[in-house]
Amino acid sequence: MNRTISSVFGAFFVTLLLSSEAIANANTIGFKTPTEEFARLVEVQSTPDILMSPDNDWLVELSQHAIGSSKQVQPQLSLFGINFNPYNYSHASLKRYADIEIRHVISGSVLNINNLPEGEIRDVQWSANSRYLSLVLERVNSATLWVYDVKTRRLEQVTQSTLNGFLTTSPYQWLPDSTGFVVNIAVNHGKPLLEEPIEPQKEQRINIPNQDGLVITEYFRPVEEVAEPTQSELTTSDALQITSQPESNNVTNQLDENGLPAFEEIEPDPIADQFKFFAQGQLIKISLSGLAKPIGQATFLNHFDVSPDSTNLIVNMIDDPITSDRPLENSANVWQVWGMTGHALYELAANPLVEALDSPVLQKNRFQWRLDKGATVLWAEAKPDGSDNLFTVSAPFRKAPQAFATLDWKLDKIDWFNDSLALLTEQSLDDKKRRQSIITPRDADQRRVEFKTFTATNSSQTWHKFIKQRNDLGTEALKVVGGRYLFVHSQQIQGDSVIQLLERFDAKTNSKSTVWQSKPEFSESLIAMLDDEGMRYLFSKETQLQPTNFFISDLTFNTLEQLTRNTHPIEGFIGVKKEQLQYRRADGQTLTANLYLPNNYDATQGSLAVLFWLGNDIYNKKGEFVTSNHKDMVAYVAKGIAILENPSMPSLKNAASSAAFMTDLKSSFKAATDALIAKGVAELGKISIAGHGAGATLASLALANTDYFSSGILRSGQYNVTMASKGYLDSDEAYWQKASLFSGVSAFNSVDKINVPVLIIHGKDDDMATKLQAELLYQTLLSLDKEARLVLLPNESHDYQSIEAILHVLWEQEQWLEKWVMPKPEDYLLNNADFQQY
């Protein structure tokens, strides 16, 4: 068809004005479940998170919920960009766990906390003396603190009142001396909410009845070829006009007796009122014996931090005026040092409301305790050029601040050991680089040895961190042996391998030596050093066939002890091959992707059906365990197709122009396709593409600008860049900020070139990519007589959460692959009557 894009937009908006009966093949079929092998994907758990005790004697494994066993759909409110549960005052983004297991590293014995009530586990912390393990138990209407004594095997509930995690993400802190806690209690918990949120909804298991709300809309041509529309048909469709009335804004402009506008009094600010309701917290000091004492009065507490000697607090309080027309970080706030009674000992800063959003404000910041001192506060004060001067003040906080150091960059943080050694991390004035230096705190301006300068946007492939341990005060300090040797744990790229290293750094000679290095044929990660020389350590290892397990290596005695024996969670994945595919783009740039091949496949069998899967940004590691879950589409390798996962794509953030980006994008897809064909895995006509979020956006661009793909699956993407108010692909800028760049990188520029069937899935309540993106794409394809299927998931946001929606997405994908991707005989028909052939 020879329609212009403008006529397509016109046709779409007319269609939106039509009644639902006018949409071809619209139906509500209710939720479906996939075949058993794919339904089990919702039960697959990710690798447990690990938390080591400070003395390295205990290893805690924290297992997240498999989605199929999740207890409830969490209600959410959003205030000032904070998403939280208003019933239990907990941040929505926090990691929550279903199970906790404590394993003794030496003996391998396991402690299970069996009498913990039902609920979600989060904020797990060790006491400094390694005897107690604390956690927050989150239930529908509460979030309380519990502590487990690994010596007596006893579990105790510390608080009956709900903790306030609305602003203070971690609502409690251990006292460094391990005698108790400082907690932030939600003062208004249990009171009627100012605005009633949606009640929590119980999730159901895999066997579920159909429910209203799932909308399926699709259009496919009949099996016989459809004749091209006549010119008169085109003219009629293109000539449709839109007539609309402006919306009423419910604002009445009244004039006073002089003919000037009469303004009413300022309306109340209900968002600010809600913020104050949820932010109000009361600090309480609670000992392990159960004695509880309030610390000061209830306030809008934004931050609190216990001093190393357990006697003082740094507190930050939001102050009036609080207005919803200003970001939270621009609100008035006060920084103070409190004693444990709540008496203000020293005012660090009183920052007024920032009225002008675009004007820089020079103020004090980065308040932190010196973790090698009992009670000394350090902070930064910005200079006119943006760099920082550093100052300190110490207990009893009656003397003037002392100058600590002068920087030509900005302070990021300081990791402490003692007066002779600390690690200073600075941030460049343009925020693009970080610099680390070994300093002598007693003379921080004179004795600095630069350790490393690196880009601030460090990728997930390369990183480094210094090993730490608890000092005599109970705070986390640098691990330093012999007063000069530090240990650096890093991940690096060496050739075509991603490896981890443990290196010993000599602060006196500014030199490094390798203590441990992972084997490139496996995927190994260092968990902990178990001695001072690096001869004994705990690490995890996985292979393509074996999931993550934990081992203790003793280089002195050349022994290797396996602590855990986890097995493969998906039987159908055993034997699946995974390799890192490397190939070159036309401009010579080397690109990579993960290639998954079915069990028992070899090149002599010829080509396979191939699916490009564009998911979250990952890094490739040799020997990484081959598994899948409901979030990706790697599992469909079990259907006998090859999966090319996350082929390298250009960055819009770094693009010189839209034309350059599109050239690199098309060249990247061509390079990946050519590499698969050269390898004998693929052939044109048998390659499809799928993606989620930004991956779906890239997949839509591939469908509209290349002819390599025979079908597509697009989940929760953005397809019209003009509708993306902020955050398109990997850019965090708004359309109007770089309109000349963004205008050329939208699938809608070439949507009429999409000539293959497309499955479009989207959450109705997506807060990152509005469902109008999916509806617009579907209706436009419909107006162009293209084949497409639209699935809108009720009550789902950008990442699907409910068991019903996830199972249905798995069903949709399975049916789509059977219909459009898998090889089939000429008389192939789907058995499922709900997914018809058109």
Short mmCIF file of C-alpha atoms in Angstrom, two decimals, residues 243-248:
data_model
loop_
_atom_site.label_atom_id
_atom_site.label_comp_id
_atom_site.label_asym_id
_atom_site.label_seq_id
_atom_site.Cartn_x
_atom_site.Cartn_y
_atom_site.Cartn_z
CA THR A 243 -13.99 16.42 14.53
CA SER A 244 -13.47 16.97 18.22
CA GLN A 245 -14.53 19.40 20.90
CA PRO A 246 -11.96 20.89 23.25
CA GLU A 247 -12.04 19.41 26.72
CA SER A 248 -13.36 21.54 29.51
#
